mmCIF file of C-alpha atoms in Angstrom:
data_model
loop_
_atom_site.group_PDB
_atom_site.id
_atom_site.type_symbol
_atom_site.label_atom_id
_atom_site.label_comp_id
_atom_site.label_asym_id
_atom_site.label_seq_id
_atom_site.Cartn_x
_atom_site.Cartn_y
_atom_site.Cartn_z
ATOM 1 C CA MET A 9 -9.486 9.575 -11.362
ATOM 2 C CA SER A 10 -6.994 6.851 -11.938
ATOM 3 C CA GLU A 11 -4.347 9.279 -13.259
ATOM 4 C CA LEU A 12 -4.580 11.550 -10.090
ATOM 5 C CA LEU A 13 -4.209 8.508 -7.760
ATOM 6 C CA TYR A 14 -1.100 7.154 -9.622
ATOM 7 C CA LYS A 15 0.594 10.477 -9.745
ATOM 8 C CA ARG A 16 0.176 10.772 -5.921
ATOM 9 C CA VAL A 17 1.602 7.440 -5.360
ATOM 10 C CA ASP A 18 4.395 8.149 -7.688
ATOM 11 C CA ARG A 19 5.405 11.364 -5.703
ATOM 12 C CA ILE A 20 5.358 9.265 -2.391
ATOM 13 C CA LEU A 21 7.452 6.518 -4.072
ATOM 14 C CA ASP A 22 9.863 9.194 -4.934
ATOM 15 C CA GLY A 23 9.790 10.306 -1.349
ATOM 16 C CA VAL A 24 10.518 6.891 -0.031
ATOM 17 C CA ASP A 25 13.269 6.381 -2.491
ATOM 18 C CA LYS A 26 15.164 9.587 -1.608
ATOM 19 C CA ARG A 27 14.949 8.298 2.052
ATOM 20 C CA ASP A 28 16.610 5.081 0.677
ATOM 21 C CA GLY A 29 13.350 3.431 1.896
ATOM 22 C CA TYR A 30 13.321 0.880 -1.077
ATOM 23 C CA ARG A 31 16.924 -0.359 -0.669
ATOM 24 C CA PHE A 32 15.881 -3.221 1.719
ATOM 25 C CA HIS A 33 12.781 -5.150 2.055
ATOM 26 C CA PRO A 34 10.314 -5.883 3.536
ATOM 27 C CA TYR A 35 9.945 -2.152 3.630
ATOM 28 C CA ASP A 36 10.083 0.013 6.774
ATOM 29 C CA LEU A 37 6.522 1.552 7.492
ATOM 30 C CA ASN A 38 8.146 4.432 9.290
ATOM 31 C CA VAL A 39 9.850 5.649 6.155
ATOM 32 C CA ILE A 40 6.713 5.092 4.178
ATOM 33 C CA THR A 41 4.948 7.227 6.897
ATOM 34 C CA GLU A 42 7.426 10.097 6.652
ATOM 35 C CA ALA A 43 6.980 10.152 2.800
ATOM 36 C CA ILE A 44 3.206 10.214 3.206
ATOM 37 C CA LEU A 45 3.335 12.903 5.868
ATOM 38 C CA GLY A 46 5.340 15.024 3.324
ATOM 39 C CA GLU A 47 2.139 15.170 1.068
ATOM 40 C CA THR A 48 -0.202 16.005 3.895
ATOM 41 C CA LEU A 49 -1.037 18.752 6.628
ATOM 42 C CA VAL A 50 -0.665 16.112 9.439
ATOM 43 C CA ASP A 51 2.405 16.760 11.711
ATOM 44 C CA GLN A 52 2.605 13.505 13.575
ATOM 45 C CA VAL A 53 1.448 9.928 13.382
ATOM 46 C CA GLN A 54 0.923 7.391 16.220
ATOM 47 C CA PHE A 55 0.497 3.728 15.732
ATOM 48 C CA VAL A 56 -2.074 2.282 18.350
ATOM 49 C CA PRO A 57 -2.630 -1.548 18.607
ATOM 50 C CA PHE A 58 -5.893 -2.516 20.108
ATOM 51 C CA PRO A 59 -7.265 -5.852 21.311
ATOM 52 C CA ALA A 60 -10.019 -7.633 19.414
ATOM 53 C CA ALA A 61 -13.197 -5.845 19.410
ATOM 54 C CA PRO A 62 -16.301 -7.588 20.948
ATOM 55 C CA ASP A 63 -17.708 -8.631 17.540
ATOM 56 C CA GLY A 64 -14.133 -9.218 16.171
ATOM 57 C CA ILE A 65 -14.804 -7.234 13.018
ATOM 58 C CA ILE A 66 -12.735 -4.073 12.992
ATOM 59 C CA VAL A 67 -9.216 -4.481 12.172
ATOM 60 C CA GLY A 68 -8.045 -0.950 11.639
ATOM 61 C CA PHE A 69 -9.059 2.622 11.463
ATOM 62 C CA VAL A 70 -7.476 6.225 11.540
ATOM 63 C CA LYS A 71 -8.467 9.174 13.761
ATOM 64 C CA VAL A 72 -7.210 12.717 13.176
ATOM 65 C CA TRP A 73 -7.093 15.268 15.893
ATOM 66 C CA THR A 74 -5.347 18.656 16.866
ATOM 67 C CA TYR A 75 -3.987 20.022 19.996
ATOM 68 C CA SER A 76 -2.116 23.314 20.922
ATOM 69 C CA ALA A 77 0.722 23.468 23.442
ATOM 70 C CA GLY A 78 -0.246 26.891 24.512
ATOM 71 C CA VAL A 79 -2.637 29.927 23.756
ATOM 72 C CA TYR A 80 -0.209 31.333 21.052
ATOM 73 C CA ALA A 81 1.368 28.073 19.924
ATOM 74 C CA ASP A 82 0.398 26.791 16.377
ATOM 75 C CA ALA A 83 -2.041 23.850 16.468
ATOM 76 C CA THR A 84 -0.337 20.293 15.855
ATOM 77 C CA THR A 85 -2.369 17.826 13.781
ATOM 78 C CA VAL A 86 -2.120 14.059 14.874
ATOM 79 C CA ALA A 87 -3.230 11.032 13.101
ATOM 80 C CA ASP A 88 -3.644 8.003 15.330
ATOM 81 C CA VAL A 89 -3.657 4.638 13.246
ATOM 82 C CA HIS A 90 -5.396 1.891 15.195
ATOM 83 C CA TYR A 91 -4.946 -1.580 14.058
ATOM 84 C CA LEU A 92 -5.850 -5.022 15.519
ATOM 85 C CA GLU A 93 -2.840 -6.338 17.681
ATOM 86 C CA ASP A 94 -3.204 -10.011 16.654
ATOM 87 C CA LEU A 95 -2.823 -9.494 12.998
ATOM 88 C CA SER A 96 -0.067 -11.283 11.234
ATOM 89 C CA GLU A 97 2.914 -9.146 10.138
ATOM 90 C CA GLU A 98 1.795 -9.279 6.417
ATOM 91 C CA TRP A 99 -1.723 -8.180 7.265
ATOM 92 C CA ARG A 100 -0.594 -5.480 9.691
ATOM 93 C CA ASN A 101 1.543 -3.920 7.137
ATOM 94 C CA PHE A 102 -1.278 -3.764 4.654
ATOM 95 C CA VAL A 103 -3.822 -2.513 7.083
ATOM 96 C CA VAL A 104 -1.663 0.149 8.560
ATOM 97 C CA CYS A 105 -0.471 1.240 5.034
ATOM 98 C CA LYS A 106 -3.900 1.478 3.879
ATOM 99 C CA GLU A 107 -5.106 3.501 6.999
ATOM 100 C CA LEU A 108 -2.104 5.810 6.406
ATOM 101 C CA CYS A 109 -3.018 6.362 2.764
ATOM 102 C CA GLN A 110 -6.430 7.695 4.053
ATOM 103 C CA LEU A 111 -4.530 10.744 5.106
ATOM 104 C CA ILE A 112 -3.618 11.861 1.490
ATOM 105 C CA TRP A 113 -6.436 10.449 -0.333
ATOM 106 C CA VAL A 114 -9.056 12.224 2.040
ATOM 107 C CA ASP A 115 -10.596 13.682 -1.142
ATOM 108 C CA LEU A 116 -11.044 10.466 -3.035
ATOM 109 C CA PRO A 117 -13.337 7.449 -2.251
ATOM 110 C CA ALA A 118 -11.917 5.125 0.569
ATOM 111 C CA THR A 119 -13.213 2.728 3.207
ATOM 112 C CA ARG A 120 -12.588 4.611 6.299
ATOM 113 C CA VAL A 121 -12.499 1.542 8.544
ATOM 114 C CA SER A 122 -11.090 -1.871 7.584
ATOM 115 C CA ASP A 123 -13.108 -4.683 8.963
ATOM 116 C CA ARG A 124 -12.794 -8.566 8.492
ATOM 117 C CA HIS A 125 -15.789 -8.772 6.387
ATOM 118 C CA HIS A 126 -14.514 -6.035 4.052
ATOM 119 C CA LEU A 127 -11.020 -7.918 3.739
ATOM 120 C CA ILE A 128 -12.592 -11.309 3.494
ATOM 121 C CA ASP A 129 -14.764 -10.154 0.543
ATOM 122 C CA LEU A 130 -11.859 -8.354 -0.984
ATOM 123 C CA ALA A 131 -9.865 -11.574 -0.748
ATOM 124 C CA GLU A 132 -12.518 -13.867 -2.283
ATOM 125 C CA ARG A 133 -12.839 -11.282 -5.314
ATOM 126 C CA LEU A 134 -9.208 -10.554 -5.977
ATOM 127 C CA MET A 135 -8.544 -14.287 -5.905
ATOM 128 C CA SER A 136 -11.179 -14.743 -8.514
ATOM 129 C CA ASP A 137 -9.984 -14.240 -12.324
ATOM 130 C CA ARG A 138 -13.449 -12.844 -13.077
ATOM 131 C CA PHE A 139 -12.694 -9.805 -11.156
ATOM 132 C CA PHE A 140 -10.161 -8.918 -14.002
ATOM 133 C CA ASP A 141 -12.312 -9.283 -16.993
ATOM 134 C CA SER A 142 -11.327 -5.907 -18.387
ATOM 135 C CA GLU A 143 -9.507 -2.744 -17.962
ATOM 136 C CA GLU A 144 -12.845 -1.278 -16.935
ATOM 137 C CA SER A 145 -12.928 -3.634 -13.841
ATOM 138 C CA CYS A 146 -9.644 -2.200 -12.848
ATOM 139 C CA GLU A 147 -10.737 1.245 -13.220
ATOM 140 C CA GLN A 148 -13.792 0.554 -11.338
ATOM 141 C CA LYS A 149 -11.823 -0.917 -8.250
ATOM 142 C CA VAL A 150 -9.597 2.252 -8.391
ATOM 143 C CA THR A 151 -12.664 4.514 -8.153
ATOM 144 C CA GLU A 152 -14.027 2.425 -5.421
ATOM 145 C CA ASP A 153 -11.274 2.478 -2.947
ATOM 146 C CA ALA A 154 -8.189 4.724 -3.725
ATOM 147 C CA ALA A 155 -6.488 4.244 -0.371
ATOM 148 C CA LEU A 156 -6.442 0.401 -0.764
ATOM 149 C CA ILE A 157 -4.957 0.450 -4.081
ATOM 150 C CA ALA A 158 -2.453 3.097 -3.070
ATOM 151 C CA ALA A 159 -1.246 0.944 -0.075
ATOM 152 C CA MET A 160 -0.648 -2.074 -2.305
ATOM 153 C CA GLU A 161 1.302 0.090 -4.829
ATOM 154 C CA LEU A 162 3.526 1.492 -2.181
ATOM 155 C CA LEU A 163 4.287 -1.800 -0.456
ATOM 156 C CA CYS A 164 5.227 -3.537 -3.679
ATOM 157 C CA PRO A 165 6.198 -0.741 -6.342
ATOM 158 C CA PHE A 166 5.269 -1.177 -10.033
ATOM 159 C CA GLU A 167 8.905 -0.863 -11.066
ATOM 160 C CA PHE A 168 9.884 -3.785 -8.978
ATOM 161 C CA ARG A 169 6.752 -5.740 -10.268
ATOM 162 C CA GLU A 170 7.948 -5.046 -13.871
ATOM 163 C CA ILE A 171 11.232 -6.909 -13.082
ATOM 164 C CA MET A 172 9.614 -9.815 -11.071
ATOM 165 C CA MET A 173 6.844 -10.379 -13.506
ATOM 166 C CA LYS A 174 9.414 -11.818 -16.033
ATOM 167 C CA ASP A 175 10.547 -14.301 -13.543
ATOM 168 C CA LEU A 176 7.056 -15.092 -12.309
ATOM 169 C CA VAL A 177 6.104 -15.762 -16.033
ATOM 170 C CA ALA A 178 9.313 -17.834 -16.520
ATOM 171 C CA GLY A 179 8.572 -19.845 -13.463
ATOM 172 C CA THR A 180 11.603 -19.017 -11.624
ATOM 173 C CA LEU A 181 9.684 -17.073 -9.012
ATOM 174 C CA SER A 182 6.601 -17.768 -7.094
ATOM 175 C CA LYS A 183 4.015 -15.529 -5.691
ATOM 176 C CA ASP A 184 4.573 -16.926 -2.317
ATOM 177 C CA ALA A 185 8.059 -15.971 -2.358
ATOM 178 C CA ILE A 186 7.155 -12.605 -3.433
ATOM 179 C CA ALA A 187 4.688 -12.231 -0.497
ATOM 180 C CA ARG A 188 7.366 -13.367 1.874
ATOM 181 C CA ARG A 189 9.895 -11.057 0.404
ATOM 182 C CA PHE A 190 7.841 -7.933 0.702
ATOM 183 C CA SER A 191 5.781 -9.173 3.812
ATOM 184 C CA ILE A 192 2.372 -8.616 2.247
ATOM 185 C CA PRO A 193 -0.676 -10.929 2.141
ATOM 186 C CA LEU A 194 -0.752 -13.388 -0.970
ATOM 187 C CA VAL A 195 -4.079 -11.842 -2.035
ATOM 188 C CA VAL A 196 -2.351 -8.555 -2.436
ATOM 189 C CA VAL A 197 0.261 -10.223 -4.670
ATOM 190 C CA ASN A 198 -2.497 -11.924 -6.755
ATOM 191 C CA PHE A 199 -4.036 -8.476 -7.195
ATOM 192 C CA LEU A 200 -0.859 -6.651 -8.245
ATOM 193 C CA PHE A 201 0.588 -9.428 -10.537
ATOM 194 C CA ASN A 202 -2.650 -10.168 -12.253
ATOM 195 C CA PRO A 203 -1.758 -9.591 -15.985
ATOM 196 C CA VAL A 204 -4.796 -7.359 -16.675
ATOM 197 C CA TYR A 205 -4.272 -5.034 -13.732
ATOM 198 C CA HIS A 206 -0.388 -5.069 -14.514
ATOM 199 C CA ASP A 207 -0.962 -3.883 -18.037
ATOM 200 C CA TYR A 208 -3.564 -1.351 -16.781
ATOM 201 C CA VAL A 209 -1.019 0.248 -14.454
ATOM 202 C CA ARG A 210 1.708 0.202 -17.114
ATOM 203 C CA LYS A 211 -0.672 2.329 -19.440
ATOM 204 C CA GLN A 212 -0.886 4.970 -16.907
ATOM 205 C CA GLY A 213 2.333 6.432 -17.699
ATOM 206 C CA ARG A 214 3.844 5.929 -14.313
ATOM 207 C CA ALA A 215 6.965 7.977 -13.233
ATOM 208 C CA ARG A 216 10.198 5.925 -12.824
ATOM 209 C CA PHE A 217 12.422 6.474 -9.804
ATOM 210 C CA LEU A 218 14.705 3.631 -10.168
ATOM 211 C CA PRO A 219 17.835 3.686 -12.451
ATOM 212 C CA ALA A 220 17.637 2.018 -15.740
ATOM 213 C CA GLN A 221 19.690 -0.964 -14.962
ATOM 214 C CA LYS A 222 18.084 -3.657 -12.799
ATOM 215 C CA PRO A 223 18.455 -2.662 -9.146
ATOM 216 C CA ARG A 224 20.223 -4.854 -6.502
ATOM 217 C CA VAL A 225 17.540 -5.335 -4.018
ATOM 218 C CA VAL A 226 18.656 -6.737 -0.594
ATOM 219 C CA SER A 227 16.527 -8.126 2.128
ATOM 220 C CA ARG A 228 16.906 -7.267 5.774
ATOM 221 C CA GLN A 229 18.474 -10.512 6.323
ATOM 222 C CA GLY A 230 21.305 -9.722 3.802
ATOM 223 C CA GLU A 231 19.936 -11.760 0.999
ATOM 224 C CA ALA A 232 20.650 -10.337 -2.512
ATOM 225 C CA GLY A 233 17.414 -10.155 -4.788
#
């Protein structure tokens, strides 16, 4: 299960890299979208913000539909990615990317609708060291929600984490700084940089798309990383 997920993630990472999508960060979701579409039968993606639902629960969902421009025209498949308009940039990136990942992980377990209760519960569990008791706990989370794991892996790739983990352990880099640089929620950083999960991912035989030397990562503001 996990091997299949990470192989798919690595194919998309390669697609993003070939589009120069990892030269600057935070990353452009449009480039990630293009790479994801390359692995699906979906022709178009539309991003649709919506105001708060009456109960204030739903924060994102995806709806796939088809249309034909004429009797003899081929059908076009469209995915509408809906997200709550008042999300912060960090949470919007995460929620939108997760919904995009539903398009390629349709055959794997995934939460079809993101809601505040789900995300709050996720945050509480991922902030707890007890969640990472063993590699089995990592495998369980991958099995429960493939799209969520995939979104985190695409927004902050493992190869970059390998480099930053050394600075994090040395105390020259903080998790807050990583969250700001990649424009992702701090809870996602806590998950990805937990030593148990990091070691678990390293053992999956991940494909490498970066050159052997340390890459020069530049922010969109022109700050060298």
